[in-house]
XYZ file of N, CA, C and O in Angstrom:
724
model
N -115.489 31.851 114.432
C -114.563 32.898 114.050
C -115.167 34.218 114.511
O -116.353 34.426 114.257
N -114.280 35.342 115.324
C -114.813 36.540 115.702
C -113.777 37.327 115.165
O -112.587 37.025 115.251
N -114.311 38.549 114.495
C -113.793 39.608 114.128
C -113.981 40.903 115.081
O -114.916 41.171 115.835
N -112.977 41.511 114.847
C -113.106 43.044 115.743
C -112.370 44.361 114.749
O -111.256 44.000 114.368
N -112.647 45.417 114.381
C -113.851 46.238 115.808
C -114.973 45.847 116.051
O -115.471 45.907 117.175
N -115.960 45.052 114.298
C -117.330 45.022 114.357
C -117.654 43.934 115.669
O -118.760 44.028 116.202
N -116.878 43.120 116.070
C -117.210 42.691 117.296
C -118.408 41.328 116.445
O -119.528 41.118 116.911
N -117.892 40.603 115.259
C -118.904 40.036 114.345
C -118.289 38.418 114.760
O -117.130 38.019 114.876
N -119.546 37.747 114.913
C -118.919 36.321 114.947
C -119.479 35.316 113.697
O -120.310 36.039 113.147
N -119.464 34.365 113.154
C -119.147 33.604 112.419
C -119.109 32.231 113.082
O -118.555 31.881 114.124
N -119.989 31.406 112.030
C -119.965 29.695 112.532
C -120.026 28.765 111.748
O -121.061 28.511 111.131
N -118.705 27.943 111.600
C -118.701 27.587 110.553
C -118.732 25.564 111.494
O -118.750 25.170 112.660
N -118.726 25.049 110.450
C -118.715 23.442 110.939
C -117.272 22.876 109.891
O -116.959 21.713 110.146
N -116.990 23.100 109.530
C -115.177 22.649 108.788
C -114.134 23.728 108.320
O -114.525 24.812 107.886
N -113.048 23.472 108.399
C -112.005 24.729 108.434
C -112.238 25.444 106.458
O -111.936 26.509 105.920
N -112.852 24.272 106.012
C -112.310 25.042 104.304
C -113.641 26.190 104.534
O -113.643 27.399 104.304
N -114.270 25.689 104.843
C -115.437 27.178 104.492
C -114.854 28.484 105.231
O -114.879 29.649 104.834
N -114.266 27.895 106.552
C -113.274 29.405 107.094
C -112.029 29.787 106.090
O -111.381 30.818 106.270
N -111.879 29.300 105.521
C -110.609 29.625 104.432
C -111.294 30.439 103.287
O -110.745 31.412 102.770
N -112.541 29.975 102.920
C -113.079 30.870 102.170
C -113.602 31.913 101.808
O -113.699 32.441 100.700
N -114.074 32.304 103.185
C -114.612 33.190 103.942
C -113.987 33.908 104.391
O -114.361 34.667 105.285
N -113.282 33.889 104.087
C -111.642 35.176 104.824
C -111.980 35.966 104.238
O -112.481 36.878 104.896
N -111.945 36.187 102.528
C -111.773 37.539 102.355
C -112.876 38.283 102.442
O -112.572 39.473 102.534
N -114.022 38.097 102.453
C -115.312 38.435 102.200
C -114.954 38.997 103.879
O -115.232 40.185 104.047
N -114.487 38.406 104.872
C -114.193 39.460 106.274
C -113.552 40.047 106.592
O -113.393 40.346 107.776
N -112.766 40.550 105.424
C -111.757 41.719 105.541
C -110.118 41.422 105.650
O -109.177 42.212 105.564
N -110.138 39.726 105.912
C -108.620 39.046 106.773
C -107.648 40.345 107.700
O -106.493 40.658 107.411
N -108.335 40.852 108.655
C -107.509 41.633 109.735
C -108.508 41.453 110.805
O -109.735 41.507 110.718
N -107.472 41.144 112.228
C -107.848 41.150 113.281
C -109.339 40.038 113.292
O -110.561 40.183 113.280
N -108.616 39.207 113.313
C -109.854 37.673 112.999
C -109.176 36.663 114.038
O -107.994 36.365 114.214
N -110.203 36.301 114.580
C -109.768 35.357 115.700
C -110.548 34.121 115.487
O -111.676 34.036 115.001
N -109.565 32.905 116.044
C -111.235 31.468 116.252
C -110.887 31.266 117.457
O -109.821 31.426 118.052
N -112.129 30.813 117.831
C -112.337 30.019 119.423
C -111.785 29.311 119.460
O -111.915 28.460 118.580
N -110.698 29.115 120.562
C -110.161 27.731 121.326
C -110.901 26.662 121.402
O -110.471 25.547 121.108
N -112.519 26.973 121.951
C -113.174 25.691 122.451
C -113.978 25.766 121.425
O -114.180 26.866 120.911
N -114.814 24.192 120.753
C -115.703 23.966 120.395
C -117.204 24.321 120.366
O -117.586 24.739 121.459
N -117.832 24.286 119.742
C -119.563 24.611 120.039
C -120.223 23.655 119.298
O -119.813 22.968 118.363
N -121.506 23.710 119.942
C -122.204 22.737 119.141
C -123.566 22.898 118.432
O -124.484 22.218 117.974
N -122.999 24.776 118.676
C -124.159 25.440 118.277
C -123.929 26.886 118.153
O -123.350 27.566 119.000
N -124.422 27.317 117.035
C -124.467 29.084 116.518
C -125.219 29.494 117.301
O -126.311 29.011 117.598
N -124.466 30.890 117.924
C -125.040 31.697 118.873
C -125.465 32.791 118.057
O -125.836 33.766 118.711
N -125.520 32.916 116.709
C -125.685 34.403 116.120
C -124.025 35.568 116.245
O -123.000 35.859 116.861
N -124.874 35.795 115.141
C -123.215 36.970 114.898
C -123.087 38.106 115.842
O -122.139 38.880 115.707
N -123.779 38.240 116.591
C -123.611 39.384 117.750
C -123.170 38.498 119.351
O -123.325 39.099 120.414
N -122.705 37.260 119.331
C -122.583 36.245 120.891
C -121.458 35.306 119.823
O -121.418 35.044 118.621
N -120.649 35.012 120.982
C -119.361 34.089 120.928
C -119.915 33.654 122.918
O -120.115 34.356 123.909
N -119.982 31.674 122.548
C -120.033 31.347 122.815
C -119.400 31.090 124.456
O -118.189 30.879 124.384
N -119.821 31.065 125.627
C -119.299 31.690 127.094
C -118.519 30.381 127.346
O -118.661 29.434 126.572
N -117.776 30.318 128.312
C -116.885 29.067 128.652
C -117.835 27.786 128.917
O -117.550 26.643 128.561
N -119.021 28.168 129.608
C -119.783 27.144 129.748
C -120.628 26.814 128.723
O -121.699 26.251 128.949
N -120.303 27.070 127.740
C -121.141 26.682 126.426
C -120.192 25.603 125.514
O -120.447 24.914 124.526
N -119.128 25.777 126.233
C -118.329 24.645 125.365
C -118.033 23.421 125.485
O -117.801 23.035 126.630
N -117.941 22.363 124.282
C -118.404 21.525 124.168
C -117.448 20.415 123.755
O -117.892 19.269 123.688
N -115.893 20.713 123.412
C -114.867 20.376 123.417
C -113.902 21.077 123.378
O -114.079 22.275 123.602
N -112.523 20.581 123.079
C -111.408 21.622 123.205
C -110.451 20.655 122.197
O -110.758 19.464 122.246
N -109.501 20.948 121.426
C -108.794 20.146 120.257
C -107.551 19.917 121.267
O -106.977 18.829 121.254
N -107.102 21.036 122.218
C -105.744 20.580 122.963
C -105.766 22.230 123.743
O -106.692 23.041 123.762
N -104.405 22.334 124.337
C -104.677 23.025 125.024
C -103.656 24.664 123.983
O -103.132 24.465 122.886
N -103.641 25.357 124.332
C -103.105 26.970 124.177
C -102.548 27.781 124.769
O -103.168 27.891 125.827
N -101.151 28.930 124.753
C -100.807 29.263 124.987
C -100.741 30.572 124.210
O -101.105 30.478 123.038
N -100.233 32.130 124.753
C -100.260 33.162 124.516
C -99.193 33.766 125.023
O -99.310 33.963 126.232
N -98.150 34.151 124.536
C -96.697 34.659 124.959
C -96.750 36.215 123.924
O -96.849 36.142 122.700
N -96.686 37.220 124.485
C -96.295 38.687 123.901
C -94.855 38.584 124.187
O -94.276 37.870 125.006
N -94.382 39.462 123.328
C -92.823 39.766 123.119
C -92.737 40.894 123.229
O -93.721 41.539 122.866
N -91.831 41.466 123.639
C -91.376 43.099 123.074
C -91.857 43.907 124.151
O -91.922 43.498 125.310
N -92.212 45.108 123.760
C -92.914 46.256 124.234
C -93.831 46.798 123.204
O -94.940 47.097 123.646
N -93.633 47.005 121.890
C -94.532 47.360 121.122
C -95.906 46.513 121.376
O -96.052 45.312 121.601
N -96.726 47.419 121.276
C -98.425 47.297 121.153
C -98.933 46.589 122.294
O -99.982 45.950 122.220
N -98.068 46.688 123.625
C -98.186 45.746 124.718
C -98.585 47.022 126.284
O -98.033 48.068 126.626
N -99.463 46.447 126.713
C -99.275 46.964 128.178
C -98.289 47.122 128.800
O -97.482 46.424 128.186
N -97.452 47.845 130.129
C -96.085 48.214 130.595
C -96.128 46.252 131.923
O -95.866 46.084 133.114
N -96.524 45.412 130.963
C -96.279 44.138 131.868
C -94.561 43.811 131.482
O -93.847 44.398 130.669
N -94.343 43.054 132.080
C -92.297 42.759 131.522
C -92.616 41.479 131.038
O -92.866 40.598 131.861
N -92.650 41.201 129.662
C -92.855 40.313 128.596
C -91.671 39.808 128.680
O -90.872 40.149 129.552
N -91.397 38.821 127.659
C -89.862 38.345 127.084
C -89.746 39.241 126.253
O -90.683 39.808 125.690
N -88.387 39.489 126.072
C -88.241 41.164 125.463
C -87.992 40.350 124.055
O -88.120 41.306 123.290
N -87.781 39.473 123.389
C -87.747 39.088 121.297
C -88.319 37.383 121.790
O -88.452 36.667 122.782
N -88.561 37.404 119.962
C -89.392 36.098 119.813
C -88.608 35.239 120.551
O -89.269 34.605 121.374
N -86.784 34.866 120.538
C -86.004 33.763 121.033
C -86.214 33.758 121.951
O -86.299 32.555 122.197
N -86.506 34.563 123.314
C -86.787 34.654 124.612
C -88.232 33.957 124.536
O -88.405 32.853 125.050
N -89.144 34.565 123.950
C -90.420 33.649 123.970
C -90.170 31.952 123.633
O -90.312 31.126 124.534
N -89.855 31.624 122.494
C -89.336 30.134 121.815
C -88.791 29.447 123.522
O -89.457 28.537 124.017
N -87.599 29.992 124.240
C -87.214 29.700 124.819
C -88.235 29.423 126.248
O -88.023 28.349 126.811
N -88.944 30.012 126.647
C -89.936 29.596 127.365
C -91.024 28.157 127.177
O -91.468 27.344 127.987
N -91.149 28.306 125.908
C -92.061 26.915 125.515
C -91.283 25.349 125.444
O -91.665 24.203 125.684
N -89.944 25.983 124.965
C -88.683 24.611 125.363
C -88.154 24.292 126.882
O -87.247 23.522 127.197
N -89.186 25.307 127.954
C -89.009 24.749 129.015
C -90.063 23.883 129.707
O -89.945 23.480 130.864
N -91.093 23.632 128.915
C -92.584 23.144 128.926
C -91.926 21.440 128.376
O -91.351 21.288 127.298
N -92.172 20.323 129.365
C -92.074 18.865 129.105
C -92.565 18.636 127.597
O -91.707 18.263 126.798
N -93.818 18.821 127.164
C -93.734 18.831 125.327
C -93.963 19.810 124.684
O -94.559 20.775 125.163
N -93.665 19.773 123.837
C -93.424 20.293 122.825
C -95.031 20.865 121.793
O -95.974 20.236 121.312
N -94.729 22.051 121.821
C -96.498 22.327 120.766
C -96.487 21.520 119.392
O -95.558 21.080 118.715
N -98.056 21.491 119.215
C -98.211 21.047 117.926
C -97.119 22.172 116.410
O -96.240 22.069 115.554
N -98.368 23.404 117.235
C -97.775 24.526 116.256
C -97.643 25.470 117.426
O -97.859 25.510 118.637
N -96.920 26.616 115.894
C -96.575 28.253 116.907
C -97.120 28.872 115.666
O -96.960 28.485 114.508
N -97.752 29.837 116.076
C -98.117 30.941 115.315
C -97.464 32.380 115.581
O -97.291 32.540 116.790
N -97.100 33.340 114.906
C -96.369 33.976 115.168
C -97.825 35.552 115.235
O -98.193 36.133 114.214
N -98.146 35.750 116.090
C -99.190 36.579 115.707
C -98.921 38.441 115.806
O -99.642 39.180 116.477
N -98.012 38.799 115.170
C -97.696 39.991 115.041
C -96.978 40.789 115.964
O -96.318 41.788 115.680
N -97.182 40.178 117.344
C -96.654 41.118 118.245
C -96.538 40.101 119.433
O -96.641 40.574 120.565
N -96.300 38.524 119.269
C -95.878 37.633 120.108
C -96.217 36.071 119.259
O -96.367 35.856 118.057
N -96.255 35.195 120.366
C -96.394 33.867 119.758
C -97.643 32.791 120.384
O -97.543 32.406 121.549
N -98.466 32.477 119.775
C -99.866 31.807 120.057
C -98.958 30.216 119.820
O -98.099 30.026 118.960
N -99.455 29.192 120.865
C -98.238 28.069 120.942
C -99.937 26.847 120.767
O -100.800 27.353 121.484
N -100.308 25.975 120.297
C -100.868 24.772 120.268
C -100.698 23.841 120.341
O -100.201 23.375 119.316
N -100.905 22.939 121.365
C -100.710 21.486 121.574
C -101.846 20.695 121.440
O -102.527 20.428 122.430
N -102.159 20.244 120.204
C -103.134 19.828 119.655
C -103.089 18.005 119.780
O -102.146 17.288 119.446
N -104.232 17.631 120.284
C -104.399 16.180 120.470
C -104.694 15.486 119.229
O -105.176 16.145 118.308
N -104.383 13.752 119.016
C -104.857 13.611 117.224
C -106.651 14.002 117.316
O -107.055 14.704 116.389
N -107.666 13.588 118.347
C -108.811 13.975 118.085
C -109.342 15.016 119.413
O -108.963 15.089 120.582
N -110.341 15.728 118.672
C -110.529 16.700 119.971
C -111.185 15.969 120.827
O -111.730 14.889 120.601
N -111.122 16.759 122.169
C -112.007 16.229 123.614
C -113.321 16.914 123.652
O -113.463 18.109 123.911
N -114.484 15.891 123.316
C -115.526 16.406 123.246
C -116.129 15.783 124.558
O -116.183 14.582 124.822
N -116.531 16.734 125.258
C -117.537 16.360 126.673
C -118.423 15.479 126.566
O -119.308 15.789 125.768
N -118.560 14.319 127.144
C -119.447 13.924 127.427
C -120.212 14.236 128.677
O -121.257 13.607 128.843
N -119.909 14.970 129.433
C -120.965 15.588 130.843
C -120.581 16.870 131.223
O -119.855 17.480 130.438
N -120.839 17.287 132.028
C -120.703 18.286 132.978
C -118.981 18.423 133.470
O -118.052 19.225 133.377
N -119.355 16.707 134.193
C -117.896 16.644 134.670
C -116.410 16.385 133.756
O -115.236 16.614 134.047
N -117.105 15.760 132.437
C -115.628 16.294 131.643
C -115.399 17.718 131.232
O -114.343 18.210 130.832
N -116.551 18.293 131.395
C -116.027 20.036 131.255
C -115.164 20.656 132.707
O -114.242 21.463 132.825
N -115.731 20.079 133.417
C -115.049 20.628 134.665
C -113.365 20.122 134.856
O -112.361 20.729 135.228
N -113.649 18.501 134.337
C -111.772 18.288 134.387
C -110.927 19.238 133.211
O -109.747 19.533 133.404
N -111.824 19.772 131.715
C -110.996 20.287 130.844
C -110.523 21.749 131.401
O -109.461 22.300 131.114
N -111.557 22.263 132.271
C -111.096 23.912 133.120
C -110.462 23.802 133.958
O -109.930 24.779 134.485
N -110.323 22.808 134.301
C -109.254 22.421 135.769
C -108.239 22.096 134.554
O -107.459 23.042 134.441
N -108.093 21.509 134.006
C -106.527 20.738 133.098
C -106.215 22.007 132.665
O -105.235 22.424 133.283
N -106.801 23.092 131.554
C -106.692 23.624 130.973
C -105.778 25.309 131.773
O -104.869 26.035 131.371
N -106.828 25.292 133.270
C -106.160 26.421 133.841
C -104.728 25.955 134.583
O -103.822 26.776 134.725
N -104.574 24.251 135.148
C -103.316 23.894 135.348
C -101.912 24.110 134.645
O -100.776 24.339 135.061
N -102.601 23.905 133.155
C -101.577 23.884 131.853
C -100.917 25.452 131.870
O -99.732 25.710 132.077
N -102.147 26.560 131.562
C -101.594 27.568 132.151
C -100.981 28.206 132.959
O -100.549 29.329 132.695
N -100.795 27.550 134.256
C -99.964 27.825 135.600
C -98.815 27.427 135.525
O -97.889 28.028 136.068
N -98.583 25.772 134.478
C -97.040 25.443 134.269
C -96.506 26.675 133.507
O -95.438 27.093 133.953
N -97.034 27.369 132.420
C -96.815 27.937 131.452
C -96.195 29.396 131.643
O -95.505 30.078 130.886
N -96.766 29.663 133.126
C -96.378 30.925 134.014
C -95.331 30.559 134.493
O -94.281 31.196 134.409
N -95.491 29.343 135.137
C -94.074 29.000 136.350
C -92.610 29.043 135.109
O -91.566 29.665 135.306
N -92.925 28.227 133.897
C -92.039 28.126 132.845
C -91.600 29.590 132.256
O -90.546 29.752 131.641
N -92.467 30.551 132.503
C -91.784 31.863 132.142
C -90.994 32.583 133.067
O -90.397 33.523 132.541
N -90.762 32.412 134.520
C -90.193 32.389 135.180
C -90.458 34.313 135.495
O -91.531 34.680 135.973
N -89.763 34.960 135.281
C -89.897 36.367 135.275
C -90.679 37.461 134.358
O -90.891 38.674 134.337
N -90.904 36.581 133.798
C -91.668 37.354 131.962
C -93.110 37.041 132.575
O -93.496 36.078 133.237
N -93.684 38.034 132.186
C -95.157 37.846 132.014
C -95.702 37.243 130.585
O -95.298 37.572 129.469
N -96.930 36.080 130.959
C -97.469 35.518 129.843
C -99.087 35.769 130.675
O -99.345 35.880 131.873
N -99.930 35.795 129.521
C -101.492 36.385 129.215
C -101.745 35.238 129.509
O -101.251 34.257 128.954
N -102.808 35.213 130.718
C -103.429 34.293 130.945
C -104.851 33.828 129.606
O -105.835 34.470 129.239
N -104.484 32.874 129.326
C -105.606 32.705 128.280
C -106.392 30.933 128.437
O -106.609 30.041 127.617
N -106.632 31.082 129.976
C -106.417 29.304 129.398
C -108.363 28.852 129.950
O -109.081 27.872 130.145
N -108.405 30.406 129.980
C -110.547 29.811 129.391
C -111.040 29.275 128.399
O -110.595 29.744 127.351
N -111.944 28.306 128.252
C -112.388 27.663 127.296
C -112.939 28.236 126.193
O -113.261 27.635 125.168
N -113.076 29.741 126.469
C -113.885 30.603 125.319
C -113.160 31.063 124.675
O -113.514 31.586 123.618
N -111.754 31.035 125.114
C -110.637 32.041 124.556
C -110.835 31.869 123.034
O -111.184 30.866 122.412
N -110.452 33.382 122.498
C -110.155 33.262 120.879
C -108.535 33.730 120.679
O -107.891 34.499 121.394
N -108.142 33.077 119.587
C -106.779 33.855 119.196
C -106.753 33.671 117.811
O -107.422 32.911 117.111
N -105.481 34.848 117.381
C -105.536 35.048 116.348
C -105.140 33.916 114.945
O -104.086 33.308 114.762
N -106.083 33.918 114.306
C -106.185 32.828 112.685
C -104.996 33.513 111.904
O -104.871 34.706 111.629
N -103.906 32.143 111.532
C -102.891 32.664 110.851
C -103.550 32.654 109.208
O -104.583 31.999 109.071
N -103.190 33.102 108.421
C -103.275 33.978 107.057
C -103.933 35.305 107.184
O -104.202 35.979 106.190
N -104.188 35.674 108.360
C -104.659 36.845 108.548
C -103.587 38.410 108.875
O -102.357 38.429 108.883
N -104.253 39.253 109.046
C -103.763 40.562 109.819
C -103.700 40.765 111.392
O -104.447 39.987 111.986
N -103.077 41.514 112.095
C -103.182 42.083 112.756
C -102.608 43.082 113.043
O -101.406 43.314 113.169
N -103.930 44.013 113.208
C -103.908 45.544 112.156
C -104.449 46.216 114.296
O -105.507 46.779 114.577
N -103.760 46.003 114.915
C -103.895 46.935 116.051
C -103.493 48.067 116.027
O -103.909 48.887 116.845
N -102.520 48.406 115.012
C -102.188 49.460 114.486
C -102.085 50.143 112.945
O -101.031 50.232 112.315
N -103.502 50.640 112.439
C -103.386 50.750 111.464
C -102.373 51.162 110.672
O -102.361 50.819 109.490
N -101.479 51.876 111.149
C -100.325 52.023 110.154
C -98.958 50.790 109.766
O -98.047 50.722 108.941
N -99.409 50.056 110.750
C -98.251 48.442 110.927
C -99.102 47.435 111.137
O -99.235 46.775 112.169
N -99.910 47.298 109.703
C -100.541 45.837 109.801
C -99.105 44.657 110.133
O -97.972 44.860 109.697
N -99.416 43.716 110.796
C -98.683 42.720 110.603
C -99.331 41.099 110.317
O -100.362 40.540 110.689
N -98.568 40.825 109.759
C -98.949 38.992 109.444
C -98.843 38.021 110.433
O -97.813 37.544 110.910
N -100.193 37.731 110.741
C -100.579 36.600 111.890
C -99.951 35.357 110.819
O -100.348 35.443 109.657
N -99.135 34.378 111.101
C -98.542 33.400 110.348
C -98.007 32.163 111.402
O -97.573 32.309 112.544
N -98.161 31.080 110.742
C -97.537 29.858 111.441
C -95.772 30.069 111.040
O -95.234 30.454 110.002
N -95.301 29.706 112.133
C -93.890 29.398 112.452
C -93.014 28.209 112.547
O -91.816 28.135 112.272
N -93.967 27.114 113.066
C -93.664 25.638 113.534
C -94.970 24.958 113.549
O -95.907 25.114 114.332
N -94.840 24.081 112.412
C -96.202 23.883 111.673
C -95.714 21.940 111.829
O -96.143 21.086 111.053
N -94.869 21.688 112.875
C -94.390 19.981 112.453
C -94.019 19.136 113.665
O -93.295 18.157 113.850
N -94.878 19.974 114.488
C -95.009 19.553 116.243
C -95.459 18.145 116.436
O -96.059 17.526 115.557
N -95.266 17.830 117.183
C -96.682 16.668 117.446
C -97.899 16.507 117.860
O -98.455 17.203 118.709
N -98.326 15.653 117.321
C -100.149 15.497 117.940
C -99.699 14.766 118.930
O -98.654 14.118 118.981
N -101.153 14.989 120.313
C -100.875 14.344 121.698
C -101.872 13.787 121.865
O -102.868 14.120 121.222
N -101.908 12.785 122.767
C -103.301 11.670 123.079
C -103.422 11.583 124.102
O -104.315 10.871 124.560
């Protein structure tokens, strides 16, 4: 788990101790790693792409709108986003709705933990492929490339407070997807 501004990371080994640990970190602008570790780097290092050690499935990152966004041409409302991921062959596990777009998961029943070198290399090759459908599927809209193994995104029960005066609620949306194998 990495927090920002303090730029603080966090390592936990099961999700309830991250549930517990929320408030004691403020719950705004809290992210977890996409990929696995198999080891605490200390609270000042989040773990580099080549440090990772599995991946649960793969991820997606769709902004909406114009608010709190760079001048890229997004899908202009959430239905325009939704509608991009229903052009993707399956279907996400979950969607998270993270304040100012939609974080999409296609979560496998068990994660892919490396056994070598070379299953890390097929998960950055799969992983940046997945992302390229994910572009071609947005067709004119820009979507955030996020499909490095280090990537973090935002933990739903949280904030995201990019604008202190309009915290908004990082929250799940579609919580009844399927697991993939």
């Amino acid at each position: 788990v990495w927090t920002i501004p303090r730029k603080i990371s966090y390592w936990f080994t099961d999700t309830e101790e991250v549930e517990d640990s929320l408030d004691s970190m403020g719950a705004q602008n809290i992210y977890i790693g996409c990929g696995l570790s198999t080891k605490n780097y200390g609270s000042n290092a989040r773990a580099k792409a080549a440090q990772i050690a599995g991946i649960p499935g793969f991820w997606a990152d769709i902004d909406y709108g114009a608010t709190g966004h760079k001048s890229k041409l997004y899908p202009p409302d959430q239905e325009t986003a939704l509608g991009i991921l229903d052009e993707l062959p399956a279907r996400p596990s979950i969607v998270i709705h993270s304040g100012n777009g939609l974080q999409a998961w296609w979560l496998w029943n068990d994660p892919w933990i490396f056994e070598d070198k070379a299953d890390h290399a097929r998960a950055t090759h799969l992983s940046k492929a997945f992302g390229a459908q994910l572009a071609a599927a947005a067709g004119k809209y820009a979507v955030d490339s996020v499909s490095d193994l280090s990537r973090v995104l935002r933990l739903p029960g949280t904030n995201n407070v990019k604008d202190p005066s309009n915290p908004k609620p990082v929250r799940l949306i579609i919580e009844d997807g399927p697991r993939w194998q």
